[in-house]
Amino acid sequence: MTDSFPSALTGPSSKERKYDRQLRLWAASGQQALEESRVLLVNSDGPIDKQKTTVSGVVGVETLKNLVLPGIGGFTIVDPASVTESDLGVNFFLEEQSLGKSRAEETCRLLKELNPDVEGTFSTTPIAELLQDTKFLPAFRLVLVSGPVKCSSLDLLCNASRELGIPVLYTHSVGFYSTFSLQLPAEFPIVETHPDPETTQDLRLANPWPELLEAGARVRDLDTLDDHQHGHVPYVLLLLHYLEQWKETHEGNVPSNYKEKTEFREMVRAGARTNNPEGGEENFDEAVAAVLKSLNPFSLRSNIREVFEMEECQKLRADSASFWVIASAVNAFYQMHRVLPLPGSLPDMKAQSADYISLQNIYKSKARKDLEEVTETVRRIEGSFGAKRSPIPEKEIEVFCKNAAHIKLIRGRNIPRIDRDVTVQSSVRMALGIPESLAPISIAFQILDAVVDQLQETGSTVASIDDNETWDKQTQRIIGVLKAEDPEYVDEEVEEQIKNATQELRRTKAGELHNISSLTGGLVAQEALKVLTRQYVPLDNTCIFDGVKSRSEMHRL
Amino acid sequence: MTRESYLKRSLGTTLSRRIKESRVLLVGAGGIGCELLKNLLLTGFGEIHIIDLDTIDLSNLNRQFLFRHEHIKKSKALVAKEVAQKFQPSTKLEAYHANIKDAQFNVDWFATFDIVFNALDNLDARRHVNRMCLAAGVPLIESGTTGFNGQVQVIKKGDTECYDCNSKEVPTTFPVCTIRSTPSQPIHCIVWAKSYLLPELFGTSEDETQDFDHSEDAENAAEIENLRKEAQALKDIRGSMGSEDFAEKVFNKVFMTDIERLRGMEDMWKSRQPPEPLDFATLQEQSGSVDNTISLNDQKVWNVTEDFVVFKDSLNRLSRRLKDLKEKTSEKDVSPILVFDKDDVDTLDFVAASANLRSAIFKIEPKSKFDIKQMAGNIIPAIATTNAMTAGLCVLQALKVLKDDLANAKMVFLERSGVRAINSDSLKAPNPNCPVCSVAQGRVFIDPTRATLNDLVRDVLRLQLGYGEEFSLSNEIGTIYDPDLEDNLPKTLSELGVKDESFITVVDEEDENPRVNLELVIRVSQKLDEPAATEEKKPVTLERVMDIPRKPKAATPPPTEQVNGTTAHEPVTGKRKREAEGELSNGYERVKRVASVAVGSGDGADPIVLDEADGGAILIDD
Ligand SMILES: [Zn+2]
């Protein structure tokens, strides 16, 4: 027995201890998903002009840093650039002796030092060449791209990723501005959305099941209870008790509108004993506070209704993802009972511990029963496809049932390109309509992309990213595209804002500020973590940051 | 292209130069601190001083990227400096492995910096730095994170709100009797295991801790006396640590004998379910098949037999550790102790198993070790991404300060609401009733051998500054003087914890037109560069007699009590002449059921405070 002293200090728990502070956010399941993920960073795609200006890729490295620390499985850095003097002043993951060496190799080496659990490789071959090997891309769960890159390379990468269902994050950081967009697969369901606990309470007081009704009925004569007992009846049971009284005088209906609920609340409030030093009872206070939000009859939220109505849910195939199989089974449950499976959790409340536990058990066992029913349906569906499907783990079905009401499905969009996509044009126009909108910054970055693209054209004689003519031409072209449908959308003021934003990019010659790129690396990595853990709702689909105003905005472009 | 070409282009030459010439202080080298140090270096700051008292722990490595496995147990500040310096050799870096509250870091020292950054994890140090920066007139960039959320605030005396202009969340409190006699929730049992059982067996026991202020309330006296006897009996058992039957003795004492005594108090159980003692022999018999590696499974809620096995195993581990420590310590030194640390597996296992055994006795829901760790350690989730964003925002605000563009500096929040992940708000003007920043300031020189509280109260405050009868004095120990607390008057200031460079706050309590609070910085005048205290000289002298403004007239009285979140729990030294009226006679049922964890404003732990029946407090967190 005494031998266990050293083993408890090291051993299998050391990883849990290292990651403890983040396990509190995404639990062991999220951590496992992270550890199974490999991330590709395309940190530059060769020089962007003839003066060999290169994207310094700080935002890419800083993003990766924030993924290596929490322990992704591995990463690959693709970057044909060599380390220059100016890189040293802006990139923390390079050092004096890195000068002149491969930037991919040096940043890979220094990032790997952050976490021995993470495996890292690099390549100095341009991404377009690497993609010729069709086995290259499928190894990754996420692609990060530091812009601007050649339009042709970005297209190759985004198209290939979309086909493989791999999310892409395309990032820009120049001067005080940054922006990034997330391209998700066509359907991206999130089961564990982690909604605010306040909004997730599902007590079913207006739709009680027999065992809960029975527990409520046991609280019959409150007047006979002594003060201690009276002050410790759990508020859930108090509400059930008063609801029965209410129903007697309201034709069996529960309070349904605000006026009735207020009336009902007064009825509950009047039940509290006030002849004590506190002048009231805490359990009654809790009951009164819960009236407005806990008496609503069950209704299906639009997010889950949408999932039920989708073709993937209606028409299962032998190779349907397990998400759709479970969704279909939960839909069957809903069609039968007109409620979703009970999540089964009970909030803390004033109560004697034994009473609390028995009430908790009523909720838990109902949740278990609902889960069993859903699981049975899942197994039946699997059976109908014969041996072609392996059974979905029970745990996965359980997590789905617990979170059913808050499941979210994102329909992935492409990396937005104003000059290509009319829907992007109309969403950009909408975004410009918001007061103090940051959309001009996003437009400026698209102009930067267009400028870089023009410089890369075969036969282009323009030497430098500084070239006024190219900037003016592309600025006018993009503004023209936005004005095409209706010139009203881009008035003089907006045009001025767009030009001012391009000035910031031109002034700094597309160079990064470490602080802005580090901050943006935090924002980007946060979205990457959500995508990789499949927890929390990720960005849909563009975020813009203005470091002058310390403000960010999200737009669906 | 040179190293600084990007910077100069983006920031302009004037600001770049200001940044290069500035001297900044970074308080805290943790999650935000590591990121800040990196960003400050690569933004070109010329001189950075970094201070942190902490050493590096395994659980830091998921975000504090300057630290590696081989740095565990080393000083955060020193390692951060060493690692970061390599990447930016031209910056002057100074590191201190020290407590920012040490007297050497006095107001004059703070005044040598252009900007101070707070990257702290606790309320107490935050408040201290806030106060020092206000006194020194140095702008402060305050920051904190909780999980995915973060915030940054610019503080400048006279121009903006200070850290204490708004009330801060008060730590959760529990009456001692709830913890010791009538637990009803898991947290009560966890606090019992962590703050009573563990310290009684391996730490500084209750009687030696002055934080305990035993109630004199007659109604509680009997039970308090019983509890004292119980603790004494446990201490006797502590003597047999290391013997074969130590675990059985401890177990029988706390899970059987003490429970039987409680059960015997029939009044207590008239409407509560009485506790059921546990039997050592029965559990011993059942536990044959349970391996002690069960303690490694922190997600499973253990059954009572498993709790029993982990209890014995961890008790044994802790006993061996204490024995090893004692063997290494010479007799002259202070006897070694073991204290709870959420990241120390042995103490955590012991607290988890003991708390669950007690829960079984009181029919309370058991919890997994993972959950108990969160509740006992008051763990606030922390990740690299939030720290990166928060630190970046700190630097952006610092640039505004350096440009003297305070009008455009912001209070920034990281949160997901509406379309924005980063929201900002204009800085607010100081709260005229703030007990910290709306104060007058002064300095007094004291002769530590002679100066008494009476000298300060009578000679300085009444005679020189014109205070009336009604005012109170407090320092970091608590209230040292008020009209009902005159016992301390003959004591020397040194006896009352008044040290060089410490603060005393004077609160004018006159109903009519009271003065704003006065904050006195104490200087012990034996230093060569200050006026020497001679026989002729008074033991307490004021640097200069100043005019103290009156409080602004408000419809409501100044919210001193609420604004300073700890006021209500400040311990009182000495005896009060009259007790506050209407206080509850016992602490049994007045505490709210507490929802799992209080949200703190840092990535460390906020203290849990045990709230005794008469308002005394026991600080039980690290
Ligand atoms: Zn203030």
Short mmCIF file of N, CA and C and ligand atoms in Angstrom, two decimals, chain B residues 130 134 155 160-166 429-439 563, ligand 1:
data_model
loop_
_atom_site.label_atom_id
_atom_site.label_comp_id
_atom_site.label_asym_id
_atom_site.label_seq_id
_atom_site.Cartn_x
_atom_site.Cartn_y
_atom_site.Cartn_z
N ASN B 130 -3.53 48.40 -7.03
CA ASN B 130 -4.43 49.52 -7.35
C ASN B 130 -4.13 50.71 -6.43
N LEU B 134 -2.41 54.34 -7.34
CA LEU B 134 -3.12 55.58 -7.07
C LEU B 134 -2.24 56.52 -6.25
N ILE B 155 -6.71 52.30 -15.41
CA ILE B 155 -6.97 53.03 -14.17
C ILE B 155 -5.96 54.16 -14.02
N THR B 160 -10.05 58.21 -14.04
CA THR B 160 -10.91 57.04 -14.29
C THR B 160 -11.33 56.39 -12.98
N GLU B 161 -12.27 55.46 -13.12
CA GLU B 161 -12.60 54.60 -11.99
C GLU B 161 -11.35 53.84 -11.57
N CYS B 162 -11.27 53.51 -10.29
CA CYS B 162 -10.18 52.63 -9.86
C CYS B 162 -10.74 51.23 -9.69
N TYR B 163 -9.87 50.29 -9.36
CA TYR B 163 -10.31 48.89 -9.23
C TYR B 163 -11.40 48.75 -8.18
N ASP B 164 -11.36 49.57 -7.16
CA ASP B 164 -12.31 49.44 -6.06
C ASP B 164 -13.49 50.40 -6.13
N CYS B 165 -13.63 51.11 -7.22
CA CYS B 165 -14.79 52.00 -7.36
C CYS B 165 -16.09 51.22 -7.45
N ASN B 166 -15.98 49.97 -7.91
CA ASN B 166 -17.15 49.10 -7.97
C ASN B 166 -17.00 47.98 -6.97
N ALA B 429 -15.72 57.99 -14.97
CA ALA B 429 -15.08 58.89 -14.01
C ALA B 429 -15.04 58.22 -12.64
N PRO B 430 -14.11 58.64 -11.79
CA PRO B 430 -14.00 57.99 -10.47
C PRO B 430 -15.31 58.11 -9.69
N ASN B 431 -15.61 57.07 -8.93
CA ASN B 431 -16.77 57.10 -8.05
C ASN B 431 -16.44 58.03 -6.86
N PRO B 432 -17.20 59.13 -6.70
CA PRO B 432 -16.83 60.10 -5.64
C PRO B 432 -16.91 59.49 -4.24
N ASN B 433 -17.60 58.37 -4.11
CA ASN B 433 -17.69 57.74 -2.79
C ASN B 433 -16.77 56.53 -2.65
N CYS B 434 -15.90 56.34 -3.60
CA CYS B 434 -15.01 55.18 -3.53
C CYS B 434 -14.13 55.28 -2.29
N PRO B 435 -14.08 54.21 -1.50
CA PRO B 435 -13.27 54.27 -0.28
C PRO B 435 -11.78 54.25 -0.57
N VAL B 436 -11.39 53.97 -1.77
CA VAL B 436 -9.97 53.85 -2.07
C VAL B 436 -9.43 55.07 -2.83
N CYS B 437 -10.11 55.46 -3.92
CA CYS B 437 -9.50 56.51 -4.73
C CYS B 437 -10.04 57.91 -4.44
N SER B 438 -11.16 58.00 -3.71
CA SER B 438 -11.66 59.33 -3.42
C SER B 438 -11.09 59.80 -2.08
N VAL B 439 -9.90 59.35 -1.76
CA VAL B 439 -9.37 59.63 -0.43
C VAL B 439 -8.32 60.73 -0.46
N VAL B 563 -18.95 48.67 -0.95
CA VAL B 563 -17.96 48.87 -1.99
C VAL B 563 -16.71 48.06 -1.73
ZN ZN C 1 -12.04 54.16 -6.73
#
